[in-house]
Short mmCIF file of C-alpha atoms in Angstrom, two decimals:
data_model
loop_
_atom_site.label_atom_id
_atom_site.label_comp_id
_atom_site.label_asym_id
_atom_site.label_seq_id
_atom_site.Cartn_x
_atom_site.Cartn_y
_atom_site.Cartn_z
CA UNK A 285 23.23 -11.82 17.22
CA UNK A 286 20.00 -10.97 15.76
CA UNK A 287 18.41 -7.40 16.26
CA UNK A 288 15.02 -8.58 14.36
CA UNK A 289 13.23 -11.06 12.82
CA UNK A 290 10.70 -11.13 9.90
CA UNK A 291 8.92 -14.05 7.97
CA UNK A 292 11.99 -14.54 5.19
CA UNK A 293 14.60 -12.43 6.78
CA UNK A 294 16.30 -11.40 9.92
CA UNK A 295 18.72 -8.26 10.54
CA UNK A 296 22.53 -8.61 12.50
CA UNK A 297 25.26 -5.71 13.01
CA UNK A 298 27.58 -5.81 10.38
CA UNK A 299 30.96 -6.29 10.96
CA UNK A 300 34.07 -6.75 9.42
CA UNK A 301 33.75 -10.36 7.36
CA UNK A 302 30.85 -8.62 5.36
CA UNK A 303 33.29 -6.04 3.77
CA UNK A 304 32.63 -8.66 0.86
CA UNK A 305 29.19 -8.82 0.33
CA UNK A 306 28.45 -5.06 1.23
CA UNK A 307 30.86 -4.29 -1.66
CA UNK A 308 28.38 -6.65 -3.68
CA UNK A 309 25.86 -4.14 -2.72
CA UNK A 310 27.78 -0.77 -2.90
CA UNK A 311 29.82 -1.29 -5.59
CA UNK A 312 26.98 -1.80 -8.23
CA UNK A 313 26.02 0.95 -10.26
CA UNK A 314 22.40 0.65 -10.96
CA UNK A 315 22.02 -0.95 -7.20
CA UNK A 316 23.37 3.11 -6.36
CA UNK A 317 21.85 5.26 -8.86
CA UNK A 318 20.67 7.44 -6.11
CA UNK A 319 23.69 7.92 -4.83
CA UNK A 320 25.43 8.93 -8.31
CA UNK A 321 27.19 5.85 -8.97
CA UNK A 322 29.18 3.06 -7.53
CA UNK A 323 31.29 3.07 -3.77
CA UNK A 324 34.76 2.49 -4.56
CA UNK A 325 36.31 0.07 -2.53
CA UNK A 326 37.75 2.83 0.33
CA UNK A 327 33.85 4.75 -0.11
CA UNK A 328 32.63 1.16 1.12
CA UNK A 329 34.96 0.64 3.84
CA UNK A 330 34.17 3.86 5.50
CA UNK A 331 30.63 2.98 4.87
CA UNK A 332 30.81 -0.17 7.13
CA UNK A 333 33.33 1.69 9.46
CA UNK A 334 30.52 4.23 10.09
CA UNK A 335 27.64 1.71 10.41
CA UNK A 336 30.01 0.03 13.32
CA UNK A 337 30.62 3.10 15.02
CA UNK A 338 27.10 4.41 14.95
CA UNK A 339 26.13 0.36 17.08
CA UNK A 340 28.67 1.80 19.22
CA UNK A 341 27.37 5.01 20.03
CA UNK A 342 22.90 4.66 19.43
CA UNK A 343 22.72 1.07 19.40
CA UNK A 344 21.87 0.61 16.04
CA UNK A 345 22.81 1.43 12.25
CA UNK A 346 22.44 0.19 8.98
CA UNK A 347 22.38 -3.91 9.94
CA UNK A 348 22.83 -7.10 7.18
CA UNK A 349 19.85 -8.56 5.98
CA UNK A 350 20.09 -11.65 5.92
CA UNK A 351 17.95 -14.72 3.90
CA UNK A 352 17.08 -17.02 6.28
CA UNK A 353 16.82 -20.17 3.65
CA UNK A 354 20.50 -20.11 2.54
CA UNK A 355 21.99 -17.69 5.44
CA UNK A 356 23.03 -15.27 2.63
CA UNK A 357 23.53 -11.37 2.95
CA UNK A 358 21.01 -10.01 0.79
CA UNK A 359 21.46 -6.17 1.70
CA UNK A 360 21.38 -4.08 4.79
CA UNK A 361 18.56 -2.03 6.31
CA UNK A 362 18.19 -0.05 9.57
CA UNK A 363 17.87 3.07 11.82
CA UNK A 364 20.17 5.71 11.24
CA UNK A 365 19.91 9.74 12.50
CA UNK A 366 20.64 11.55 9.95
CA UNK A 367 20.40 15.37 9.33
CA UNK A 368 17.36 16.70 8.35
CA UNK A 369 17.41 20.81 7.52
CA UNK A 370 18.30 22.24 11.27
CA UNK A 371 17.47 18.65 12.92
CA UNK A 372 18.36 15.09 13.57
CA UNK A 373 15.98 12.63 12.21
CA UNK A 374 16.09 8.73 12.73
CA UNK A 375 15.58 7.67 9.54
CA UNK A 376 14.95 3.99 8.27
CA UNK A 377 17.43 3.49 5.31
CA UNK A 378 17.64 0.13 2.88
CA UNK A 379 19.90 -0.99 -0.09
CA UNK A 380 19.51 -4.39 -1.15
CA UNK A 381 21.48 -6.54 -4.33
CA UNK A 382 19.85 -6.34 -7.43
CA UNK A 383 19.58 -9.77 -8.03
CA UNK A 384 16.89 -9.63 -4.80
CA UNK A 385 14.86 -6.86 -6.10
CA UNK A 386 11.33 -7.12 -7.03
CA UNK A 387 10.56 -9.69 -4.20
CA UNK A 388 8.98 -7.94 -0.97
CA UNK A 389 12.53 -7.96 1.18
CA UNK A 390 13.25 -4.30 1.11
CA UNK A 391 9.79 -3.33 2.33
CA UNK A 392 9.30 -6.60 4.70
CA UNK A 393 12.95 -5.37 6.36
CA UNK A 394 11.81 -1.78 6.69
CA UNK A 395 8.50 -2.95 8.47
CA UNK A 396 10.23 -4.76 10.51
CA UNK A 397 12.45 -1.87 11.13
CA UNK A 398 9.65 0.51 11.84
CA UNK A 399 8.28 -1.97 14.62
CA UNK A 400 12.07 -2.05 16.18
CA UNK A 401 11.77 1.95 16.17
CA UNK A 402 8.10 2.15 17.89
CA UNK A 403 8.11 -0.93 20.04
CA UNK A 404 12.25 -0.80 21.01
CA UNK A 405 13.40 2.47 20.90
CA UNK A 406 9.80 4.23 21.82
CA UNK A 407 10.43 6.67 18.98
CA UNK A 408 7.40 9.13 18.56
CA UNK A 409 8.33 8.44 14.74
CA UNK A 410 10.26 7.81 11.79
CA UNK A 411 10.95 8.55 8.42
CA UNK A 412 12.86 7.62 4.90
CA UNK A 413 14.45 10.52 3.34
CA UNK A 414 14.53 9.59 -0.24
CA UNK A 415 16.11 11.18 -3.34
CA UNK A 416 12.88 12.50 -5.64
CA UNK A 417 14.08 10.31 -8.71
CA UNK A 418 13.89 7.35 -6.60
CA UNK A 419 10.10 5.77 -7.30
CA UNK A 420 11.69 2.48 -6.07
CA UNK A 421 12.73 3.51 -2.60
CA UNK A 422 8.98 5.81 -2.83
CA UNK A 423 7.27 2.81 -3.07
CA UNK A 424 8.82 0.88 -0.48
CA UNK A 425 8.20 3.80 2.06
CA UNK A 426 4.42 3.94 1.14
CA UNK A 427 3.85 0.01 1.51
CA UNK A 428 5.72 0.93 5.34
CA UNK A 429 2.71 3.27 5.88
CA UNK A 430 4.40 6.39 5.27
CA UNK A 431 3.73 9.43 3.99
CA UNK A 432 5.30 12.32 2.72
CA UNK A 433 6.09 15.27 5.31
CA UNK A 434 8.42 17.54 3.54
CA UNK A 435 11.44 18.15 1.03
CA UNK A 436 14.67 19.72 0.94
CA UNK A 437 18.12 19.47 -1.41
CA UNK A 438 21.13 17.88 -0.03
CA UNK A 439 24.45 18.50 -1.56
CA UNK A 440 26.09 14.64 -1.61
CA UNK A 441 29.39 13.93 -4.03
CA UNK A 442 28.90 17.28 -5.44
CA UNK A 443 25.74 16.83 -6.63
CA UNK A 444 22.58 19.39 -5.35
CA UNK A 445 19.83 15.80 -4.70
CA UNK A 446 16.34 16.99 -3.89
CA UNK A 447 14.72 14.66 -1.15
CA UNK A 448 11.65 13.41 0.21
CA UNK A 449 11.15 13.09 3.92
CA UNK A 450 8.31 10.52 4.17
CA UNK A 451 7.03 9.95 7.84
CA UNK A 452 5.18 7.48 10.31
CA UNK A 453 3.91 8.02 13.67
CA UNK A 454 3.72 5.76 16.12
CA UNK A 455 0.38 4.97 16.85
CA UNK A 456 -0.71 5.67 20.52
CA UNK A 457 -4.74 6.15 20.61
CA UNK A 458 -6.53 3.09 20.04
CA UNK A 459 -3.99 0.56 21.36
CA UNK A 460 -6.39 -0.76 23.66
CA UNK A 461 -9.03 -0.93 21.67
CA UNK A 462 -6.14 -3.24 19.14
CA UNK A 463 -5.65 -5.16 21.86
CA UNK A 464 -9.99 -5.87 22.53
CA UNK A 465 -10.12 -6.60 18.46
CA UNK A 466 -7.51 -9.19 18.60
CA UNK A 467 -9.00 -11.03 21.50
CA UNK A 468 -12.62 -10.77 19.81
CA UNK A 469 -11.95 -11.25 16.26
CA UNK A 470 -11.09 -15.28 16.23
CA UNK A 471 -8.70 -16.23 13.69
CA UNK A 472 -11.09 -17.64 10.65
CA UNK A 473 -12.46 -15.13 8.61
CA UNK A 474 -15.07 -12.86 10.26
CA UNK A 475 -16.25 -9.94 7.97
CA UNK A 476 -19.56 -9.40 8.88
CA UNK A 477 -18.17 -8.72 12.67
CA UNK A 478 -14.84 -6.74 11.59
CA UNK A 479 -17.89 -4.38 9.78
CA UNK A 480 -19.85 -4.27 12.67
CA UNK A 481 -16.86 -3.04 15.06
CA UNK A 482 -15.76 -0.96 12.88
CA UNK A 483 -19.42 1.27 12.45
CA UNK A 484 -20.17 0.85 16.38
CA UNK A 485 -16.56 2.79 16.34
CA UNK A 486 -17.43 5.04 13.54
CA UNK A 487 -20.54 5.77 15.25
CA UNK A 488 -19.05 6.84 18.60
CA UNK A 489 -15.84 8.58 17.75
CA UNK A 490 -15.06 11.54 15.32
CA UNK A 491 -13.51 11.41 12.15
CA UNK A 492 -10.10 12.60 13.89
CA UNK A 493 -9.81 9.72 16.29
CA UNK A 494 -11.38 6.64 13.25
CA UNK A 495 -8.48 8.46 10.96
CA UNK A 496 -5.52 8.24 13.90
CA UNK A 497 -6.96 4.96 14.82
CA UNK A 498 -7.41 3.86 11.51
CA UNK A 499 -3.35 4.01 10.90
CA UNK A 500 -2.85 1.99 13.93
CA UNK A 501 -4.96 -0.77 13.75
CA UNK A 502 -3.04 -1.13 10.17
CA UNK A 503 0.06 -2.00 11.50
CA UNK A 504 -1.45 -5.07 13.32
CA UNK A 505 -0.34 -8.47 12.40
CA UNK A 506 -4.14 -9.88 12.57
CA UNK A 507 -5.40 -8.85 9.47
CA UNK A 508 -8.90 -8.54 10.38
CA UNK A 509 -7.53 -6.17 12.73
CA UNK A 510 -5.74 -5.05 9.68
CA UNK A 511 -9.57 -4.50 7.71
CA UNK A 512 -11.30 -2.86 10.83
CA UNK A 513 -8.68 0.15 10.82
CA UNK A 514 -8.88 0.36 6.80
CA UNK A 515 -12.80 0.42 7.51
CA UNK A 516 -11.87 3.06 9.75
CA UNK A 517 -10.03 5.48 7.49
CA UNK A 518 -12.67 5.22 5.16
CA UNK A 519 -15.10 6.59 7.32
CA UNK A 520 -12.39 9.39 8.23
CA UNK A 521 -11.23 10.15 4.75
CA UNK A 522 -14.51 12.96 4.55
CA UNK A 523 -12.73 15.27 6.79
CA UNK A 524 -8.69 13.77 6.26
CA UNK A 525 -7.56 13.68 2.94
CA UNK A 526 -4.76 11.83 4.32
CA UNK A 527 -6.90 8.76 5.23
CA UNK A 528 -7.98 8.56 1.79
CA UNK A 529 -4.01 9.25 0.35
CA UNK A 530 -3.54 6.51 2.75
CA UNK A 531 -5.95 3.85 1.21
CA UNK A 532 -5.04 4.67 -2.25
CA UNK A 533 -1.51 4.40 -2.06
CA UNK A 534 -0.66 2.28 0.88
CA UNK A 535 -3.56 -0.71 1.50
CA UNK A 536 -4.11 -0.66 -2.23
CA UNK A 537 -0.86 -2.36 -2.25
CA UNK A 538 -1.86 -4.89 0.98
CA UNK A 539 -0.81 -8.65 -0.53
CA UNK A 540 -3.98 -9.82 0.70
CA UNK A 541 -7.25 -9.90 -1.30
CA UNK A 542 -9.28 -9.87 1.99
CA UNK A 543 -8.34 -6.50 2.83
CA UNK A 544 -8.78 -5.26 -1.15
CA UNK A 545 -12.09 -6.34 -1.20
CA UNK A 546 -12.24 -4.41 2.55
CA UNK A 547 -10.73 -1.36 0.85
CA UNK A 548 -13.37 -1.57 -1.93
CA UNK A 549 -16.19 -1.52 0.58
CA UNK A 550 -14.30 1.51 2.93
CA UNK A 551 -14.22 3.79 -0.58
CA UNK A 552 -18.12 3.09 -0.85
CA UNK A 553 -18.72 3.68 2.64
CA UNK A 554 -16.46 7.41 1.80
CA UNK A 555 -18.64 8.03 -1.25
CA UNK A 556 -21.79 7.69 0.55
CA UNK A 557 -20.86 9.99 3.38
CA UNK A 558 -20.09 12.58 0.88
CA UNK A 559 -22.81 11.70 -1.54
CA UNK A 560 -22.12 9.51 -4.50
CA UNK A 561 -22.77 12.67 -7.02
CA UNK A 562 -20.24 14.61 -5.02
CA UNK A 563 -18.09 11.70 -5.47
CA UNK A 564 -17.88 11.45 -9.13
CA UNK A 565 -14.86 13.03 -9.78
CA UNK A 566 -13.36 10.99 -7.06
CA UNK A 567 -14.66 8.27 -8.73
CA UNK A 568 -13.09 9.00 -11.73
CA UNK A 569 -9.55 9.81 -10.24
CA UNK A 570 -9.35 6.45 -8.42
CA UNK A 571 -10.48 4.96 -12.08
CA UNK A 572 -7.81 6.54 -13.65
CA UNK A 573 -5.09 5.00 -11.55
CA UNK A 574 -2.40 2.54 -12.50
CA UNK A 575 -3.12 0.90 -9.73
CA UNK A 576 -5.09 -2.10 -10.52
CA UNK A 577 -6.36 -2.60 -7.00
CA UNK A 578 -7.48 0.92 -7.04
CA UNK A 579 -9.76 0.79 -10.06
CA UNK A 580 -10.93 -2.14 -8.75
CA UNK A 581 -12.12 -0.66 -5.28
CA UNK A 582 -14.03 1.34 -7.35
CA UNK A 583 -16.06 -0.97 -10.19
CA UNK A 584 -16.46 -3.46 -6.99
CA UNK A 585 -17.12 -1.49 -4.43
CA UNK A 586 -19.87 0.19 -5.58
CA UNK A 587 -22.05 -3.34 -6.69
CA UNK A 588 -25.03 -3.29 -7.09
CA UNK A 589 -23.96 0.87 -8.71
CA UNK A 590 -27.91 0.83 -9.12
CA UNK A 591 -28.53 0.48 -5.89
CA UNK A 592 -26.29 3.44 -4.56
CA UNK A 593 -28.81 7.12 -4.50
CA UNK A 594 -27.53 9.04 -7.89
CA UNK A 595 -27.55 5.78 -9.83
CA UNK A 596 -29.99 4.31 -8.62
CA UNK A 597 -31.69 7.27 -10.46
CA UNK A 598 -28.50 7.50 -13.61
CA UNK A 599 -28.19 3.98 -14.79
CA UNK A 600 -26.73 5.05 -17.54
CA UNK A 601 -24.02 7.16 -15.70
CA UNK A 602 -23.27 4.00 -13.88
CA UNK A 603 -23.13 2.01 -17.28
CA UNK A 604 -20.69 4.60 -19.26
CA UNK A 605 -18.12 5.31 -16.70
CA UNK A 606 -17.37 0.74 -15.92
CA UNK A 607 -18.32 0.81 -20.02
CA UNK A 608 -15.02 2.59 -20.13
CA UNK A 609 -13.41 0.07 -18.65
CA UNK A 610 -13.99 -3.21 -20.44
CA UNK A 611 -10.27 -3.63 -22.11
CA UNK A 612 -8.78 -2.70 -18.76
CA UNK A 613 -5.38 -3.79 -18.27
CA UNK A 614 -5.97 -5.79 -15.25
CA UNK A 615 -7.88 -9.30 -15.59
CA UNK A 616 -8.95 -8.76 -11.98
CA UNK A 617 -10.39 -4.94 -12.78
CA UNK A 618 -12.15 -6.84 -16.16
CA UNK A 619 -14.53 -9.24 -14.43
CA UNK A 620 -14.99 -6.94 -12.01
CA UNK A 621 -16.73 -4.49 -14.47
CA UNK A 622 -18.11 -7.06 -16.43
CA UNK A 623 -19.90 -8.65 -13.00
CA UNK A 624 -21.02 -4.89 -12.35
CA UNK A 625 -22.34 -4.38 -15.78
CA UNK A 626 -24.26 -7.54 -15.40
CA UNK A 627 -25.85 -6.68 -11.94
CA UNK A 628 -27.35 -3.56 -13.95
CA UNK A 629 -28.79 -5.76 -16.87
CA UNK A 630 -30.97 -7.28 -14.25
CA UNK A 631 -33.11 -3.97 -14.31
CA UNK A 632 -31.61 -1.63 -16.77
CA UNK A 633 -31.30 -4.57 -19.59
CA UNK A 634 -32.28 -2.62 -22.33
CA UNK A 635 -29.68 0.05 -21.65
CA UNK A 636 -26.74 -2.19 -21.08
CA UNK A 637 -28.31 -4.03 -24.17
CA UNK A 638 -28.01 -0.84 -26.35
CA UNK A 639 -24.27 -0.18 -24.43
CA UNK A 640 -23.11 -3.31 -25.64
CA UNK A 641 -24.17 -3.11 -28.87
CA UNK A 642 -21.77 -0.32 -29.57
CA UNK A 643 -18.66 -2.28 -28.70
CA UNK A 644 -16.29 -3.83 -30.71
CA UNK A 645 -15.42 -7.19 -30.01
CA UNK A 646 -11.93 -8.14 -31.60
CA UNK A 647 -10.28 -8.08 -28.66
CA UNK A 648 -9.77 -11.16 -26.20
CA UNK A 649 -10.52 -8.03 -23.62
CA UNK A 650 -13.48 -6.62 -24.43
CA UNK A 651 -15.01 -9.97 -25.49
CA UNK A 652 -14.46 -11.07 -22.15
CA UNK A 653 -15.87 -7.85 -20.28
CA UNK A 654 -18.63 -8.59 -22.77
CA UNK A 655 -19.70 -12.17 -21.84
CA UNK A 656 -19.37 -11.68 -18.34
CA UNK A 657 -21.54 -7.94 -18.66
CA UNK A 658 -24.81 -10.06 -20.95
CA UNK A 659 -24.84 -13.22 -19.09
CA UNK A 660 -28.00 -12.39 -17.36
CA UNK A 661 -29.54 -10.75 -21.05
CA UNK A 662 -28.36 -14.23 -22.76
CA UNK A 663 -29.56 -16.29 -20.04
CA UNK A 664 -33.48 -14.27 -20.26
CA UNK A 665 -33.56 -13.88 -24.09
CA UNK A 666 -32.58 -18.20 -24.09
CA UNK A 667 -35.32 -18.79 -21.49
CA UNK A 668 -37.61 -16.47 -23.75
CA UNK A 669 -36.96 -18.51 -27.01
CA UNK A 670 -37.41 -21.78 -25.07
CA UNK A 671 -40.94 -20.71 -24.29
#
């Protein structure tokens, strides 16, 4: 029977004909690196014995994961309580095959799993307790919306592990409110009216309440929904550095290139409330990220840079820090900076003329930042020449 459905997968109990395939899962040694190595045989059938027992006595455990285009286990997820210092915490837990990894199942279970735990079990919230070595797992919590709460060392196969306990809570304020978006926001594309709900909000609420609602409104499956709470946490990031951890981390990840160019626009909305000088160093973290999404919410979000009060009177502040930026890793980042340096040129031409000048040009990288940044400087000096 199935406990939950997603778009790929759907979760089951586990029972005994899976003894196979969990060993599949259990019995690999990079698949449990976490764990110090691979299950032996007996390690994995008191694994599945325990998963069985715990449907028996909370309803729910570890379940299969199963593909739904071939039918095929592909790893387990679920809710588990588990001890956590001098409590019990129900914990979402996920270990998938290898030969899977890299492909969106672990975290598309676990946000399915995180539903099943708010909307089934009316849990005020959840969490993944993760070993600290174990960026994988990390990254899979922080694409569920988590965050971390605290740590603490457990002692497993005679090892001293030091965890992570990263947390969600279930979103309560603004559900009405989700439920008036969804019925106003039609299903084509409707930015300029996901902006405007989200400011009449802003406007009318505190930081607190755009921040709390914020989270929930991310966890909708409309995702214009989806861009009025990221919106939302932008304008609640000034007084809850969460919001902005939140952003940078979590919808920086978001598949969708609707909401990064929404999370571009809700990091200039945060700059301007705390005043785009102020913001520099900000500015220069998010830069600095390996996130390509993230340096992009900056270099895009901030078009036309001129425009925005400190540049608009330090063009060439504007010019050096996306300057540093032309043999950017990330394509997508590239243009992006090369489109910004361009919008500058338009009023600032000499000094994107004389920035340009400096740069070296033997790499496919830079030549391409390069074109895109003196279009508008080719395209005047050509109509110049033409008479």
């Amino acid at each position: 029977m199935k406990i939950l459905e997603t778009e790929r997968l759907y979760l089951r109990k586990m029972g005994p004909d899976d003894f196979e395939d969990l060993c599949k899962i259990l019995g690999d040694e990079e698949t449990m690196y976490a764990y110090e190595g691979a299950f032996s045989h007996e390690e994995a059938r008191e694994w599945l014995d325990r998963q069985m027992a715990r449907y028996e006595k909370w309803g729910f455990g570890l379940w299969a994961v199963i593909l739904k285009e071939n039918g095929e286990m592909i790893g387990q997820c679920g809710l588990t309580m588990q001890p956590w210092k001098d409590q019990e915490v129900l914990e979402i837990g996920y270990l998938f095959r290898r030969s899977y990894w890299h492909k969106g199942y672990a975290s598309e279970a676990a946000k399915g799993c995180k539903k099943y735990a708010f909307q089934v079990l009316k849990a005020d919230q959840v969490c993944s307790i993760i070993r600290d070595t174990n960026t994988a797992s990390q990254n899979v919590a922080l694409r569920n919306g988590m965050a971390v709460k605290d740590s603490w060392t457990k002692h497993y196969r005679g090892v001293d592990m030091p965890h992570y306990r990263y947390v969600a809570v279930r979103p309560t304020e603004g559900d009405e409110y989700a439920g008036y978006l969804s019925k106003l926001i039609p299903e084509k594309d409707s930015l300029k009216l996901v902006k405007t709900q989200a400011k009449a909000y802003y406007q009318s609420h505190s930081s607190g309440q755009c921040f709390r609602v914020g989270l929930g409104l991310y966890e909708s499956d409309n995702f214009q929904v989806q861009e009025v709470g990221v919106f939302l946490l932008g304008y609640g990031a000034h007084d809850y550095p969460e919001a902005l951890a939140f952003l940078k981390n979590t919808v920086s990840r978001h598949y969708s290139w609707k909401v990064q160019e929404t999370l571009a626009m809700a990091f200039d909305n945060h700059c301007k409330l705390i005043g785009y000088e102020n913001a520099l160093p900000l500015i220069k973290e998010w830069f600095g990220s390996s996130q390509a999404n993230v340096r992009r919410a900056v270099s895009e979000g901030l078009r036309v840079w001129t425009s925005r009060p400190y540049f608009k009177d330090n063009p060439q502040a504007a010019i050096s820090l996306l300057a540093e930026h032309r043999d950017d890793a990330s394509e997508y980042v590239r243009r992006s900076v090369g489109n910004a340096i361009r919008d500058i040129s338009k009023k600032h031409g000499a000094l994107v003329s004389k920035e340009l000048s400096t740069w070296d040009l033997s790499s496919r990288e830079v030549k391409q930042v390069y074109k895109l940044a003196g279009r508008f400087i080719m395209e005047k000096a050509d109509q110049a020449a033409r008479g």
